Every structure is written in C-alpha cells, then in structure tokens.
Amino acid sequence: MTATIIDGKAFAASVREKVAEHVTRLQEEHGITPGLAVVLVGEDPASQVYVRNKGKQTLEAGMNSYEHKLPVETSEADLLALVEKLNADPAVHGILVQLPLPDHIDEEKVINSITPAKDVDGFHILNVGLLGTGQKSMVPCTPLGCLMMLRDQLGSLSGLNAVVVGRSNIVGKPMAQLLLRDSCTVTIAHSRTKDLADVCRGADILVAAVGRPRMIPGDWVKPGATVIDVGINRIDAPEKGEGKTRLVGDVDFDSAKEVAGAITPVPGGVGPMTIACLLANTVTACCRANNLPEPEGLTA
Ligand SMILES: Nc1nc2c(c(=O)[nH]1)N[C@@H](CN(C=O)c1ccc(C(=O)N[C@@H](CCC(=O)O)C(=O)O)cc1)CN2
C-alpha cells in the first residue's frame, strides 16, 4: 500500500483563504481589522524566518501586523514591559512571543504575562487549563493544525486509538487533549516508553513529536494508519554537496508511506499549518474580543 500524502502546504493555503474571507467580513460589516503582534528577541536564524513569514502572511490575510524585534541582550523586565503595552493596546488582538527565548529570560514568566484572551499561541497556563477541562480556550497552533488535517482526512475521530509520541507543552500534551476531546482513546508515549514500537503499532492515528530524526520506522506503523509527523529536524545531506543539510521528520517517511493509509511529509506537512492556524487564532481572538460569532472551521 502507498499512503495518501497529506499536502500541508495546500491545506494551509485553504485555511489562510478562509481567514482572509473572515477578515474582509469583519472589516466590511463591523469596521474591525484584526491585529497580530509578534515579538522576536535575538537573531536566531530559524526564528527570524518564522517571524518574517508570520508578518508577511498576516498582511496577506488583510490583518494588521506589528513586529517587535529586540536585541538578544534585552532584559526580562523590558520584555515584560513590552508585553504589558501590547496587552493594553486595543488594536492588538493577538500577541506571540517567538520561542525559544535567550537563556537569561524566563519563558514561562513571559508567556504567563500575556493576557489569556490575546494568547494566540495558547501557551498561557489559563488556556492550558481551559483546554484540559474541555472549555473554550486559545488552542496551540501546531496541534490545531494537526487536528484540522486529521478531521479532513478521517471525518470523525471518535473511538480511534491515537498515540502521541512526545510530551512537550507546545505539541504533545495539547495534541493529546484535542484528540481526547474528539473522543479518541489516547496514549501519550515518549522516548522512555517501554515497547514503544508495539505501542505505535496499535495506533490508528500516530502523531510523532519527539524531535528525533526518522526515529519511527515503517514497521512501527499499523497498516492503514494516519501518520502526522510534527518533527522538523535538520540533518547533514552530503548527497546534496559538502556542508549541505536537509529537513526530515521524526518518522522515516520512505518506509512509513508504504504502510500508512495517509501521512504528512516533512517539509510541507504540519509546518505550514502552524502559521495558518496562528492567523486563524488571531481572527478568533478578535471575534471574541468584540463579542462576534467565531469563524466557522477555524477553531477546534
Ligand atoms: N511562540 C512560538 N514559537 C515557536 C512555535 C510556535 O508555534 N509559537 N513553533 C516553532 C516554530 N514555528 C513557528 O513559530 C514554525 C516552524 C516551522 C514552520 C514551517 O513552515 N516549516 C516548514 C519548513 C521550513 C524550513 O524550510 O525551514 C515545513 O515544515 O514545511 C513554520 C513555523 C518554534 N517556535
């Protein structure tokens, strides 16, 4: 069997189109333009690319983008002061502080200083608690993107065995909560799980988010399973030339695609959905702030 390849790039484009349509409606019917503030501290090259893409895609969707680029030596107090300013700014409906932050800044403290209603990353402790108890919250972008792709691929997820490999606060744990909310039977596994291969082989839905290049081979995949690969790992690629690199996922794509029913590639799978869902969350936050109906199909 050769799996259906889930095209995250195309899916993300369709999400961005829906976002843009909703933004137009907000402007025409209510005179409101959603605004997203993105804060970058330092000059991490990957973060710079992500932040640039976030700003570009925000503007393309018709929203206002506010970029704040701070030097690496910015103090925690100065960063907290900026977040406070953005919290109080009525033109800003969503705030995102790009991670990772430099070592001298307490990430948790910064995340928890964002007003929960503007926390479009869904990382604030209040949003984590709301999601965990099945209440309305902001939902982290990468897991939201995975959920959208799974629903599109499978329709109802009810009763399916889902295994999430990885227990990070950003992906693994919220992903498990979302799958549970859609009535999956959920196992959170990780690198220390006993008989991890057997646990994975029981999964109708296998979400890999461990950050280890090609850790999950095809013979860990149940025939016909839907595999969502969240990993983005840069490895050496001497076949492309000296010093060249390429991106691979946490799943060994070549062997897994022979067994799975559907699978996301890396790159071009989950990655593009992350920014599309950030835009979706910004529109959701804007609608909630103005007591307007939420955009259909763009929330969990
Ligand atoms: N505050 C946050 N920080 C970080 C998040 C986040 O959700 N919130 N996630 C990641 C980085 N990230 C967005 O910020 C992100 C990662 C990957 C992609 C993406 O489109 N990847 C492409 C490949 C890109 C490449 O060639 O390097 C793909 O997978 O196809 C988008 C956004 C950490 N920080």
mmCIF file of C-alpha atoms and ligand atoms in Angstrom:
data_model
loop_
_atom_site.group_PDB
_atom_site.id
_atom_site.type_symbol
_atom_site.label_atom_id
_atom_site.label_comp_id
_atom_site.label_asym_id
_atom_site.label_seq_id
_atom_site.Cartn_x
_atom_site.Cartn_y
_atom_site.Cartn_z
ATOM 1 C CA MET A 1 0.000 0.000 0.000
ATOM 2 C CA THR A 2 1.225 3.530 -0.693
ATOM 3 C CA ALA A 3 -0.175 6.188 1.578
ATOM 4 C CA THR A 4 -2.086 9.299 0.608
ATOM 5 C CA ILE A 5 0.309 12.196 1.106
ATOM 6 C CA ILE A 6 -1.408 14.925 3.123
ATOM 7 C CA ASP A 7 -0.459 18.213 1.475
ATOM 8 C CA GLY A 8 0.024 20.643 4.366
ATOM 9 C CA LYS A 9 1.033 23.477 2.053
ATOM 10 C CA ALA A 10 -2.230 23.289 0.121
ATOM 11 C CA PHE A 11 -4.261 22.781 3.297
ATOM 12 C CA ALA A 12 -2.603 25.803 4.922
ATOM 13 C CA ALA A 13 -3.393 27.898 1.833
ATOM 14 C CA SER A 14 -7.077 26.948 2.162
ATOM 15 C CA VAL A 15 -7.050 27.914 5.863
ATOM 16 C CA ARG A 16 -5.430 31.274 5.022
ATOM 17 C CA GLU A 17 -8.103 31.850 2.361
ATOM 18 C CA LYS A 18 -10.862 31.264 4.950
ATOM 19 C CA VAL A 19 -9.065 33.615 7.341
ATOM 20 C CA ALA A 20 -8.861 36.329 4.659
ATOM 21 C CA GLU A 21 -12.580 35.943 3.865
ATOM 22 C CA HIS A 22 -13.438 36.353 7.529
ATOM 23 C CA VAL A 23 -11.174 39.380 7.857
ATOM 24 C CA THR A 24 -12.949 41.021 4.905
ATOM 25 C CA ARG A 25 -16.314 40.357 6.574
ATOM 26 C CA LEU A 26 -15.076 41.852 9.879
ATOM 27 C CA GLN A 27 -13.909 44.963 8.041
ATOM 28 C CA GLU A 28 -16.967 45.407 5.848
ATOM 29 C CA GLU A 29 -19.632 44.583 8.439
ATOM 30 C CA HIS A 30 -18.019 45.872 11.643
ATOM 31 C CA GLY A 31 -15.144 48.151 10.614
ATOM 32 C CA ILE A 32 -12.699 45.973 12.582
ATOM 33 C CA THR A 33 -9.264 44.833 11.399
ATOM 34 C CA PRO A 34 -7.657 42.054 13.471
ATOM 35 C CA GLY A 35 -4.101 42.840 14.603
ATOM 36 C CA LEU A 36 -1.274 40.442 15.484
ATOM 37 C CA ALA A 37 1.850 41.495 17.393
ATOM 38 C CA VAL A 38 4.880 39.223 17.094
ATOM 39 C CA VAL A 39 7.877 39.720 19.364
ATOM 40 C CA LEU A 40 11.323 38.353 18.497
ATOM 41 C CA VAL A 41 14.231 38.600 20.915
ATOM 42 C CA GLY A 42 17.649 37.950 19.392
ATOM 43 C CA GLU A 43 18.787 36.786 15.988
ATOM 44 C CA ASP A 44 18.216 33.046 15.840
ATOM 45 C CA PRO A 45 18.171 32.448 12.057
ATOM 46 C CA ALA A 46 15.236 29.982 12.046
ATOM 47 C CA SER A 47 13.171 32.255 14.321
ATOM 48 C CA GLN A 48 13.891 35.213 12.041
ATOM 49 C CA VAL A 49 12.481 33.260 9.082
ATOM 50 C CA TYR A 50 9.372 32.189 11.021
ATOM 51 C CA VAL A 51 8.729 35.738 12.254
ATOM 52 C CA ARG A 52 9.185 37.184 8.758
ATOM 53 C CA ASN A 53 6.719 34.631 7.361
ATOM 54 C CA LYS A 54 4.232 35.356 10.139
ATOM 55 C CA GLY A 55 4.323 39.093 9.366
ATOM 56 C CA LYS A 56 4.020 38.532 5.609
ATOM 57 C CA GLN A 57 1.122 36.077 5.889
ATOM 58 C CA THR A 58 -0.672 38.307 8.424
ATOM 59 C CA LEU A 59 -0.610 41.213 5.968
ATOM 60 C CA GLU A 60 -1.607 38.964 3.049
ATOM 61 C CA ALA A 61 -4.697 37.910 5.010
ATOM 62 C CA GLY A 62 -5.668 41.593 5.339
ATOM 63 C CA MET A 63 -4.779 41.898 9.030
ATOM 64 C CA ASN A 64 -2.511 44.381 10.760
ATOM 65 C CA SER A 65 0.944 43.093 11.682
ATOM 66 C CA TYR A 66 3.042 44.636 14.452
ATOM 67 C CA GLU A 67 6.603 43.313 14.570
ATOM 68 C CA HIS A 68 8.840 43.971 17.566
ATOM 69 C CA LYS A 69 12.452 42.900 17.096
ATOM 70 C CA LEU A 70 14.520 43.245 20.242
ATOM 71 C CA PRO A 71 18.270 42.737 20.704
ATOM 72 C CA VAL A 72 19.469 39.498 22.309
ATOM 73 C CA GLU A 73 20.589 41.368 25.461
ATOM 74 C CA THR A 74 17.045 42.681 26.143
ATOM 75 C CA SER A 75 16.265 42.240 29.833
ATOM 76 C CA GLU A 76 13.338 40.183 31.061
ATOM 77 C CA ALA A 77 11.884 43.344 32.638
ATOM 78 C CA ASP A 78 11.968 45.201 29.307
ATOM 79 C CA LEU A 79 10.308 42.287 27.524
ATOM 80 C CA LEU A 80 7.591 42.103 30.199
ATOM 81 C CA ALA A 81 7.049 45.855 29.842
ATOM 82 C CA LEU A 82 6.529 45.458 26.083
ATOM 83 C CA VAL A 83 4.029 42.621 26.640
ATOM 84 C CA GLU A 84 2.147 44.847 29.110
ATOM 85 C CA LYS A 85 1.958 47.591 26.473
ATOM 86 C CA LEU A 86 0.617 45.136 23.892
ATOM 87 C CA ASN A 87 -1.881 43.725 26.416
ATOM 88 C CA ALA A 88 -3.318 47.233 26.815
ATOM 89 C CA ASP A 89 -3.371 48.080 23.090
ATOM 90 C CA PRO A 90 -6.914 47.707 21.668
ATOM 91 C CA ALA A 91 -5.579 47.399 18.095
ATOM 92 C CA VAL A 92 -3.696 44.226 19.086
ATOM 93 C CA HIS A 93 -5.936 41.141 19.279
ATOM 94 C CA GLY A 94 -3.161 38.551 19.304
ATOM 95 C CA ILE A 95 0.302 38.511 20.894
ATOM 96 C CA LEU A 96 3.002 35.960 20.139
ATOM 97 C CA VAL A 97 6.474 35.872 21.650
ATOM 98 C CA GLN A 98 8.660 33.762 19.382
ATOM 99 C CA LEU A 99 10.336 30.817 21.132
ATOM 100 C CA PRO A 100 12.971 29.926 22.104
ATOM 101 C CA LEU A 101 13.909 32.995 24.154
ATOM 102 C CA PRO A 102 17.508 33.702 25.212
ATOM 103 C CA ASP A 103 18.593 31.769 28.335
ATOM 104 C CA HIS A 104 18.517 34.794 30.682
ATOM 105 C CA ILE A 105 14.747 35.225 30.160
ATOM 106 C CA ASP A 106 12.190 33.052 31.979
ATOM 107 C CA GLU A 107 9.972 31.752 29.160
ATOM 108 C CA GLU A 108 7.110 30.698 31.456
ATOM 109 C CA LYS A 109 7.010 34.091 33.136
ATOM 110 C CA VAL A 110 6.805 35.868 29.787
ATOM 111 C CA ILE A 111 4.135 33.535 28.377
ATOM 112 C CA ASN A 112 2.025 33.910 31.513
ATOM 113 C CA SER A 113 2.264 37.707 31.320
ATOM 114 C CA ILE A 114 0.274 37.741 28.056
ATOM 115 C CA THR A 115 -3.439 38.449 28.545
ATOM 116 C CA PRO A 116 -5.004 34.980 28.048
ATOM 117 C CA ALA A 117 -7.568 36.311 25.533
ATOM 118 C CA LYS A 118 -4.697 37.616 23.344
ATOM 119 C CA ASP A 119 -2.541 34.491 23.797
ATOM 120 C CA VAL A 120 -2.816 33.253 20.195
ATOM 121 C CA ASP A 121 -0.159 30.604 20.916
ATOM 122 C CA GLY A 122 -2.434 29.044 23.559
ATOM 123 C CA PHE A 123 0.547 28.581 25.890
ATOM 124 C CA HIS A 124 -0.717 30.647 28.873
ATOM 125 C CA ILE A 125 -1.397 28.482 31.912
ATOM 126 C CA LEU A 126 -5.067 29.558 31.906
ATOM 127 C CA ASN A 127 -5.525 28.421 28.294
ATOM 128 C CA VAL A 128 -3.740 25.142 29.111
ATOM 129 C CA GLY A 129 -6.207 24.573 31.963
ATOM 130 C CA LEU A 130 -9.233 25.538 29.887
ATOM 131 C CA LEU A 131 -8.210 23.139 27.102
ATOM 132 C CA GLY A 132 -7.543 20.358 29.613
ATOM 133 C CA THR A 133 -11.013 20.761 31.101
ATOM 134 C CA GLY A 134 -12.743 20.950 27.717
ATOM 135 C CA GLN A 135 -13.621 24.639 27.954
ATOM 136 C CA LYS A 136 -13.302 27.364 25.337
ATOM 137 C CA SER A 137 -9.636 28.397 25.097
ATOM 138 C CA MET A 138 -6.981 29.533 22.686
ATOM 139 C CA VAL A 139 -5.550 26.328 21.193
ATOM 140 C CA PRO A 140 -1.815 25.957 20.345
ATOM 141 C CA CYS A 141 -1.294 26.396 16.608
ATOM 142 C CA THR A 142 0.630 23.248 15.673
ATOM 143 C CA PRO A 143 -1.765 20.790 17.399
ATOM 144 C CA LEU A 144 -4.735 22.755 15.987
ATOM 145 C CA GLY A 145 -3.271 22.328 12.507
ATOM 146 C CA CYS A 146 -2.781 18.595 13.080
ATOM 147 C CA LEU A 147 -6.382 18.258 14.279
ATOM 148 C CA MET A 148 -7.714 20.084 11.206
ATOM 149 C CA MET A 149 -5.768 17.750 8.906
ATOM 150 C CA LEU A 150 -6.923 14.648 10.801
ATOM 151 C CA ARG A 151 -10.589 15.679 10.680
ATOM 152 C CA ASP A 152 -10.279 16.455 6.983
ATOM 153 C CA GLN A 153 -8.666 13.076 6.312
ATOM 154 C CA LEU A 154 -10.781 10.865 8.562
ATOM 155 C CA GLY A 155 -14.023 12.724 9.293
ATOM 156 C CA SER A 156 -14.980 11.595 12.797
ATOM 157 C CA LEU A 157 -12.072 10.586 15.038
ATOM 158 C CA SER A 158 -14.389 9.048 17.632
ATOM 159 C CA GLY A 159 -13.239 5.727 19.079
ATOM 160 C CA LEU A 160 -9.926 5.649 17.222
ATOM 161 C CA ASN A 161 -6.696 4.695 19.010
ATOM 162 C CA ALA A 162 -4.385 7.710 18.937
ATOM 163 C CA VAL A 163 -0.755 7.563 20.030
ATOM 164 C CA VAL A 164 1.118 10.832 20.514
ATOM 165 C CA VAL A 165 4.873 10.276 20.726
ATOM 166 C CA GLY A 166 6.241 13.291 22.601
ATOM 167 C CA ARG A 167 5.125 15.088 25.747
ATOM 168 C CA SER A 168 6.060 18.728 25.173
ATOM 169 C CA ASN A 169 3.823 21.509 26.456
ATOM 170 C CA ILE A 170 3.736 23.050 22.977
ATOM 171 C CA VAL A 171 2.714 19.997 20.940
ATOM 172 C CA GLY A 172 2.451 16.594 22.659
ATOM 173 C CA LYS A 173 0.239 17.460 25.636
ATOM 174 C CA PRO A 174 -2.208 19.814 23.842
ATOM 175 C CA MET A 175 -2.403 17.379 20.914
ATOM 176 C CA ALA A 176 -3.416 14.604 23.298
ATOM 177 C CA GLN A 177 -6.086 16.867 24.867
ATOM 178 C CA LEU A 178 -7.551 17.714 21.466
ATOM 179 C CA LEU A 179 -7.676 14.056 20.415
ATOM 180 C CA LEU A 180 -9.337 13.166 23.715
ATOM 181 C CA ARG A 181 -11.910 15.901 23.119
ATOM 182 C CA ASP A 182 -12.670 14.293 19.748
ATOM 183 C CA SER A 183 -13.279 11.005 21.628
ATOM 184 C CA CYS A 184 -10.102 9.155 20.653
ATOM 185 C CA THR A 185 -8.520 6.674 23.047
ATOM 186 C CA VAL A 186 -5.256 8.490 23.652
ATOM 187 C CA THR A 187 -1.827 7.257 24.700
ATOM 188 C CA ILE A 188 0.971 9.740 25.307
ATOM 189 C CA ALA A 189 4.243 7.921 24.666
ATOM 190 C CA HIS A 190 7.817 9.183 24.703
ATOM 191 C CA SER A 191 11.400 8.104 24.284
ATOM 192 C CA ARG A 192 11.323 6.167 27.581
ATOM 193 C CA THR A 193 8.060 4.312 26.896
ATOM 194 C CA LYS A 194 8.511 0.538 27.207
ATOM 195 C CA ASP A 195 7.917 -1.341 23.960
ATOM 196 C CA LEU A 196 7.407 1.915 22.084
ATOM 197 C CA ALA A 197 7.302 0.039 18.771
ATOM 198 C CA ASP A 198 4.332 -2.067 19.955
ATOM 199 C CA VAL A 199 2.559 0.983 21.365
ATOM 200 C CA CYS A 200 2.913 2.738 17.997
ATOM 201 C CA ARG A 201 1.712 -0.365 16.124
ATOM 202 C CA GLY A 202 -1.607 -0.069 17.980
ATOM 203 C CA ALA A 203 -2.269 3.448 16.663
ATOM 204 C CA ASP A 204 -4.966 4.283 14.133
ATOM 205 C CA ILE A 205 -3.621 7.829 14.459
ATOM 206 C CA LEU A 206 0.097 8.235 15.101
ATOM 207 C CA VAL A 207 1.384 11.723 15.912
ATOM 208 C CA ALA A 208 5.176 11.982 16.117
ATOM 209 C CA ALA A 209 6.537 14.985 18.010
ATOM 210 C CA VAL A 210 9.776 13.913 19.664
ATOM 211 C CA GLY A 211 12.340 15.904 17.714
ATOM 212 C CA ARG A 212 14.468 12.872 16.778
ATOM 213 C CA PRO A 213 15.229 12.483 13.099
ATOM 214 C CA ARG A 214 13.457 9.457 11.498
ATOM 215 C CA MET A 215 13.060 7.729 14.855
ATOM 216 C CA ILE A 216 9.855 5.943 13.839
ATOM 217 C CA PRO A 217 10.358 3.374 11.079
ATOM 218 C CA GLY A 218 7.641 1.964 8.829
ATOM 219 C CA ASP A 219 7.422 -1.309 10.746
ATOM 220 C CA TRP A 220 6.160 0.636 13.810
ATOM 221 C CA VAL A 221 3.184 1.852 11.770
ATOM 222 C CA LYS A 222 -0.143 -0.011 11.731
ATOM 223 C CA PRO A 223 -1.227 -0.746 8.145
ATOM 224 C CA GLY A 224 -3.664 1.951 7.042
ATOM 225 C CA ALA A 225 -2.896 4.290 9.971
ATOM 226 C CA THR A 226 -2.895 8.068 9.601
ATOM 227 C CA VAL A 227 0.568 9.399 10.464
ATOM 228 C CA ILE A 228 1.132 13.042 11.403
ATOM 229 C CA ASP A 229 4.798 13.963 11.569
ATOM 230 C CA VAL A 230 5.420 17.120 13.613
ATOM 231 C CA GLY A 231 9.212 16.758 13.678
ATOM 232 C CA ILE A 232 11.348 19.280 11.819
ATOM 233 C CA ASN A 233 14.938 18.063 12.085
ATOM 234 C CA ARG A 234 17.834 19.417 10.069
ATOM 235 C CA ILE A 235 20.365 16.713 9.137
ATOM 236 C CA ASP A 236 23.524 16.647 7.058
ATOM 237 C CA ALA A 237 22.945 15.897 3.383
ATOM 238 C CA PRO A 238 26.333 15.144 1.823
ATOM 239 C CA GLU A 239 24.490 13.831 -1.272
ATOM 240 C CA LYS A 240 23.494 17.470 -1.949
ATOM 241 C CA GLY A 241 27.076 18.684 -1.655
ATOM 242 C CA GLU A 242 29.590 19.442 1.058
ATOM 243 C CA GLY A 243 28.165 21.161 4.117
ATOM 244 C CA LYS A 244 24.579 20.896 2.800
ATOM 245 C CA THR A 245 21.653 19.983 5.035
ATOM 246 C CA ARG A 246 18.019 18.957 4.634
ATOM 247 C CA LEU A 247 14.905 18.633 6.755
ATOM 248 C CA VAL A 248 13.471 15.301 7.880
ATOM 249 C CA GLY A 249 10.677 14.415 10.260
ATOM 250 C CA ASP A 250 10.517 12.137 13.304
ATOM 251 C CA VAL A 251 9.104 9.414 11.040
ATOM 252 C CA ASP A 252 11.104 7.558 8.423
ATOM 253 C CA PHE A 253 8.915 8.776 5.568
ATOM 254 C CA ASP A 254 10.107 6.350 2.866
ATOM 255 C CA SER A 255 9.319 3.191 4.838
ATOM 256 C CA ALA A 256 6.239 4.589 6.632
ATOM 257 C CA LYS A 257 4.495 5.675 3.438
ATOM 258 C CA GLU A 258 4.481 2.037 2.272
ATOM 259 C CA VAL A 259 2.410 1.030 5.307
ATOM 260 C CA ALA A 260 0.333 4.046 6.362
ATOM 261 C CA GLY A 261 -3.050 4.976 4.915
ATOM 262 C CA ALA A 262 -2.128 8.674 4.950
ATOM 263 C CA ILE A 263 0.968 10.559 6.028
ATOM 264 C CA THR A 264 2.258 14.133 6.267
ATOM 265 C CA PRO A 265 5.631 14.868 4.630
ATOM 266 C CA VAL A 266 8.436 16.987 6.080
ATOM 267 C CA PRO A 267 8.769 19.667 4.865
ATOM 268 C CA GLY A 268 5.347 20.621 3.529
ATOM 269 C CA GLY A 269 3.161 18.845 6.091
ATOM 270 C CA VAL A 270 2.439 20.141 9.578
ATOM 271 C CA GLY A 271 4.896 23.104 9.396
ATOM 272 C CA PRO A 272 2.881 25.380 7.095
ATOM 273 C CA MET A 273 -0.257 24.714 9.182
ATOM 274 C CA THR A 274 1.383 26.295 12.234
ATOM 275 C CA ILE A 275 1.371 29.812 10.781
ATOM 276 C CA ALA A 276 -2.031 29.340 9.092
ATOM 277 C CA CYS A 277 -3.506 28.411 12.484
ATOM 278 C CA LEU A 278 -1.826 31.412 14.104
ATOM 279 C CA LEU A 279 -3.762 33.629 11.685
ATOM 280 C CA ALA A 280 -6.933 31.647 12.431
ATOM 281 C CA ASN A 281 -6.391 32.107 16.182
ATOM 282 C CA THR A 282 -5.904 35.862 15.697
ATOM 283 C CA VAL A 283 -9.265 36.131 13.939
ATOM 284 C CA THR A 284 -10.851 34.008 16.688
ATOM 285 C CA ALA A 285 -9.342 36.256 19.387
ATOM 286 C CA CYS A 286 -10.578 39.364 17.561
ATOM 287 C CA CYS A 287 -14.120 37.957 17.257
ATOM 288 C CA ARG A 288 -14.191 37.004 20.947
ATOM 289 C CA ALA A 289 -12.892 40.453 21.965
ATOM 290 C CA ASN A 290 -15.741 42.068 20.042
ATOM 291 C CA ASN A 291 -18.470 39.591 21.096
ATOM 292 C CA LEU A 292 -18.900 38.451 17.499
ATOM 293 C CA PRO A 293 -19.544 34.893 16.254
ATOM 294 C CA GLU A 294 -16.357 32.889 15.814
ATOM 295 C CA PRO A 295 -15.125 31.945 12.337
ATOM 296 C CA GLU A 296 -16.508 28.562 11.302
ATOM 297 C CA GLY A 297 -13.964 25.814 10.584
ATOM 298 C CA LEU A 298 -11.057 27.776 12.034
ATOM 299 C CA THR A 299 -11.319 26.727 15.682
ATOM 300 C CA ALA A 300 -11.064 23.392 17.475
HETATM 301 N N1 LIG B 1 5.818 31.256 20.002
HETATM 302 C C1 LIG B 1 6.058 30.195 19.234
HETATM 303 N N2 LIG B 1 7.312 29.822 18.982
HETATM 304 C C2 LIG B 1 7.536 28.726 18.214
HETATM 305 C C3 LIG B 1 6.468 28.000 17.625
HETATM 306 C C4 LIG B 1 5.147 28.424 17.920
HETATM 307 O O1 LIG B 1 4.139 27.788 17.492
HETATM 308 N N3 LIG B 1 4.983 29.518 18.723
HETATM 309 N N4 LIG B 1 6.721 26.952 16.766
HETATM 310 C C5 LIG B 1 8.049 26.710 16.263
HETATM 311 C C6 LIG B 1 8.454 27.457 15.029
HETATM 312 N N5 LIG B 1 7.404 27.804 14.067
HETATM 313 C C7 LIG B 1 6.629 28.868 14.346
HETATM 314 O O2 LIG B 1 6.907 29.713 15.134
HETATM 315 C C8 LIG B 1 7.326 27.176 12.780
HETATM 316 C C9 LIG B 1 8.067 26.059 12.478
HETATM 317 C C10 LIG B 1 8.036 25.502 11.186
HETATM 318 C C11 LIG B 1 7.275 26.078 10.187
HETATM 319 C C12 LIG B 1 7.281 25.563 8.776
HETATM 320 O O3 LIG B 1 6.518 26.022 7.951
HETATM 321 N N6 LIG B 1 8.177 24.633 8.452
HETATM 322 C C13 LIG B 1 8.368 24.185 7.090
HETATM 323 C C14 LIG B 1 9.861 24.074 6.813
HETATM 324 C C15 LIG B 1 10.549 25.395 6.928
HETATM 325 C C16 LIG B 1 12.011 25.315 6.580
HETATM 326 O O4 LIG B 1 12.325 25.068 5.430
HETATM 327 O O5 LIG B 1 12.852 25.538 7.489
HETATM 328 C C17 LIG B 1 7.746 22.827 6.866
HETATM 329 O O6 LIG B 1 7.694 22.031 7.823
HETATM 330 O O7 LIG B 1 7.339 22.574 5.740
HETATM 331 C C18 LIG B 1 6.516 27.176 10.497
HETATM 332 C C19 LIG B 1 6.537 27.726 11.771
HETATM 333 C C20 LIG B 1 9.079 27.081 17.328
HETATM 334 N N7 LIG B 1 8.814 28.334 17.941
#
